Coordinates of C-alpha atoms in Angstrom, one line a residue:
X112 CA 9.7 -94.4 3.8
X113 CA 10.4 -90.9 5.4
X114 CA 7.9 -88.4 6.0
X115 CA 10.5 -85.6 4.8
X116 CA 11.9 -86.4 1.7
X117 CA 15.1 -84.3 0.7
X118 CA 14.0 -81.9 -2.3
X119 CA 16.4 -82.3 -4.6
X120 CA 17.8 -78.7 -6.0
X121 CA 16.9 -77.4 -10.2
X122 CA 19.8 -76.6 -12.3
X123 CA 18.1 -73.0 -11.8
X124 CA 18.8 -72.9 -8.0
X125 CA 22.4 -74.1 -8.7
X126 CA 22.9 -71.3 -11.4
X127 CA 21.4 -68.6 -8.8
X128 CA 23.9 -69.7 -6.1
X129 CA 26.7 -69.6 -8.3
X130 CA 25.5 -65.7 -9.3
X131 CA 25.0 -64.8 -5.9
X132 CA 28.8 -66.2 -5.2
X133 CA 30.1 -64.4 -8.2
X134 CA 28.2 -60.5 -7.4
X135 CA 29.2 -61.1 -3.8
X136 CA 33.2 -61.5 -4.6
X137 CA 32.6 -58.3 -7.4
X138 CA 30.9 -56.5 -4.6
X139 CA 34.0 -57.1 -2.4
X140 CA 36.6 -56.6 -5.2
X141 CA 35.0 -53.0 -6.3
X142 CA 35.2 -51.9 -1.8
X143 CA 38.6 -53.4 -1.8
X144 CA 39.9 -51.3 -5.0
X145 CA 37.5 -48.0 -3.8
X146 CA 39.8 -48.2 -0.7
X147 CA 42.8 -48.4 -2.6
X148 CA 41.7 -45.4 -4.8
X149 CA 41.5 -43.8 -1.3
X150 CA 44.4 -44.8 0.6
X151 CA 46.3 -43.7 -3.5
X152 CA 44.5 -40.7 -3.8
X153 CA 44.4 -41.2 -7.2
X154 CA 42.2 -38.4 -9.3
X155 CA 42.4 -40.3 -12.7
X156 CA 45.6 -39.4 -14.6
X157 CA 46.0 -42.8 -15.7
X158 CA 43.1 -45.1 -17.0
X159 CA 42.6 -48.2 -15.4
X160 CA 41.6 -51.6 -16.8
X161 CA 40.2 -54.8 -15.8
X162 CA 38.3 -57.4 -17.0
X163 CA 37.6 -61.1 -17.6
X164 CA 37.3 -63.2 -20.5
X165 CA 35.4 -66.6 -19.9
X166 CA 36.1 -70.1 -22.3
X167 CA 36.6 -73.3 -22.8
X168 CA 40.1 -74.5 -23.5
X169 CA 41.6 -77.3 -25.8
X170 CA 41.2 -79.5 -23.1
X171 CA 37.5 -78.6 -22.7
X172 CA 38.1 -76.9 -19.2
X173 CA 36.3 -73.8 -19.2
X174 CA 38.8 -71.2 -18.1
X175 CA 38.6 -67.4 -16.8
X176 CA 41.4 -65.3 -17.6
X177 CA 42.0 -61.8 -16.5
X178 CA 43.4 -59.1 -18.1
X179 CA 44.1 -55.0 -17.5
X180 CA 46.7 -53.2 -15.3
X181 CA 44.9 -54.1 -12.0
X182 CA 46.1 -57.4 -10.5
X183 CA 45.1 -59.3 -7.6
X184 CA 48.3 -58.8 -4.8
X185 CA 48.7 -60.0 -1.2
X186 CA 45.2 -61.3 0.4
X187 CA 43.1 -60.3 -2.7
X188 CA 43.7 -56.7 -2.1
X189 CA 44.2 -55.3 -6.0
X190 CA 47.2 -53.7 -6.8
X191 CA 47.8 -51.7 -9.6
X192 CA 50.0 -51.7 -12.2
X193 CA 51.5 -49.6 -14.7
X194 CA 51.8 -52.4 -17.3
X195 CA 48.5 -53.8 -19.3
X196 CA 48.3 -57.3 -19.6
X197 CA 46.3 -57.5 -23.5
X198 CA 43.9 -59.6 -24.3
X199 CA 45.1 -62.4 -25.9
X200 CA 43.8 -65.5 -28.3
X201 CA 46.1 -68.8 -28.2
X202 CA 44.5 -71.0 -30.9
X203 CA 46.0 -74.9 -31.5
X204 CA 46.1 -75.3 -35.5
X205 CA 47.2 -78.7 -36.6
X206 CA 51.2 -77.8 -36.6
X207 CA 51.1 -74.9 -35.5
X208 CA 50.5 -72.6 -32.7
X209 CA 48.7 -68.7 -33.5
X210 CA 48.7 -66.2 -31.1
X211 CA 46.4 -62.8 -31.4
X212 CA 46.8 -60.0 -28.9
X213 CA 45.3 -56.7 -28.7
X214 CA 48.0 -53.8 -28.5
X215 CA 46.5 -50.3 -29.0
X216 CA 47.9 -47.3 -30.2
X217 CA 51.9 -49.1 -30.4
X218 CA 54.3 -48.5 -32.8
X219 CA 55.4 -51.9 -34.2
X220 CA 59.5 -50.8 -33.4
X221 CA 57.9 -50.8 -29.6
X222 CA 56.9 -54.4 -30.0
X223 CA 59.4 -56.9 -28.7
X224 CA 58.5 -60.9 -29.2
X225 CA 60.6 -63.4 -27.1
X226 CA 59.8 -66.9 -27.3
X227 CA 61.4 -70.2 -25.7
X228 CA 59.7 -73.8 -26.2
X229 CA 57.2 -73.6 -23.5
X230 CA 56.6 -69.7 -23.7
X231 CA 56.1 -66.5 -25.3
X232 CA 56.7 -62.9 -24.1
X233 CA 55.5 -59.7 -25.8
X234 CA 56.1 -56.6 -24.4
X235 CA 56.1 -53.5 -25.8
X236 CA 55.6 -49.3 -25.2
X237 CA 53.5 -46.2 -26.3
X238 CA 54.1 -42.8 -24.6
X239 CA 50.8 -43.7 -22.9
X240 CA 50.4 -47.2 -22.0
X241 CA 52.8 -50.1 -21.6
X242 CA 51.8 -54.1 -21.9
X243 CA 53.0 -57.2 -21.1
X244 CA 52.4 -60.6 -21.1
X245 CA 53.8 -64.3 -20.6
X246 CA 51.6 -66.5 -22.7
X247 CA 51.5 -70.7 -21.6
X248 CA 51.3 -73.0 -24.6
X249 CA 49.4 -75.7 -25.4
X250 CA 52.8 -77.5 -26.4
X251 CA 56.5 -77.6 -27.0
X252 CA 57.2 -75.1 -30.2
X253 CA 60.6 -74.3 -31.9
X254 CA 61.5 -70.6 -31.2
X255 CA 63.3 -70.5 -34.2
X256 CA 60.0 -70.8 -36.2
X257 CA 58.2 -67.5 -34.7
X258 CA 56.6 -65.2 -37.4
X259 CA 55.0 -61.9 -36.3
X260 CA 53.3 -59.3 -37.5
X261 CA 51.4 -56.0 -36.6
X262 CA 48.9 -54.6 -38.4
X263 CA 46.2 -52.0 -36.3
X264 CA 46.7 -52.5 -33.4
X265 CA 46.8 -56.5 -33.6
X266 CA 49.6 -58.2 -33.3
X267 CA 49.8 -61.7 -34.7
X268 CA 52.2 -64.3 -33.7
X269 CA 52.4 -68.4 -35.4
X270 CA 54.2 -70.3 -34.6
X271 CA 55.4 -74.4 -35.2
X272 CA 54.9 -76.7 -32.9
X273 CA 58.2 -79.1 -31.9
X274 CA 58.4 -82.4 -33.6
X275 CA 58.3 -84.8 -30.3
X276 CA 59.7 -87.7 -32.2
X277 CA 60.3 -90.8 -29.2
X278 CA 63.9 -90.4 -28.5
X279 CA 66.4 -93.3 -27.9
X280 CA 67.6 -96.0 -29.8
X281 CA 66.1 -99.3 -32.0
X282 CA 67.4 -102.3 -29.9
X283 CA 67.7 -105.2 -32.4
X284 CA 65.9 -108.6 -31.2
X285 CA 68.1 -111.6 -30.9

């Protein structure tokens, strides 16, 4: 038996280094955008956004998605942008797909909804702010089927999802 057994780490320990991992990147994301405010000279004409929203997906993965006008460019210097990427809900409902995003202070005429079978688009336009975003699905949908609506400043989107019947043909046994 050894003299020095190896001390095996507490879930707390584990849930401080993963803190200290996540203040030291904000640390270096907040000098990286300082600098670019800097190098931009930028004396706050336009409002700037960013932000995170944590969950757990359909598949149980916990995901982290970003939204806000600043994105992450070439070797994780932020760049900023004069389009808003909402925040926005995809929720898997039996046959159907509904998608909630936050649009502030647009007229719906500004709104425009585009939609193929893997993919939505919304983009629409204020005299102040512009948004944009491509939303993933969950699954295959049928375009034809997309219902919107806007109603303050939420704009609701549902959406069926595409029959995936096997394709082919019934071969008769002999």
């Amino acid at each position: 038996m050894s003299n020095n057994p190896k001390k095996r780490k507490s879930i707390f320990d584990i849930f401080d280094d993963i803190m200290r991992e996540m203040e030291e990147e904000m640390r270096e994301f907040e000098e990286s955008f300082e600098d670019l405010m800097k190098q931009q000279n930028v004396k706050g004409e336009n409002p700037y956004y960013y932000g995170v929203r944590i969950f757990v997906g359909p598949d149980g993965v916990p995901k982290v998605e970003e939204f806000g006008n600043i994105k992450k460019g070439k070797y994780g210097k932020p760049i900023i942008s004069d389009e808003i990427e909402p925040i926005v809900d995809v929720i898997d409902h039996n046959d159907e797909i509904w998608i909630v995003a936050d649009l502030p202070g647009v007229a719906k005429e500004n709104i425009k909804v585009n939609a193929t079978e893997d993919k939505i688009y919304i983009k629409a336009n204020s005299d102040i702010r512009k948004y944009s975003k491509e939303i993933d699905l969950p699954s295959k949908i049928d375009p034809d089927s997309v219902k919107a609506s806007y109603k303050n400043g939420v704009l609701e989107i549902k959406v069926k999802k595409k029959n995936e019947e096997p394709k082919g043909k019934e071969i008769k046994i002999e």
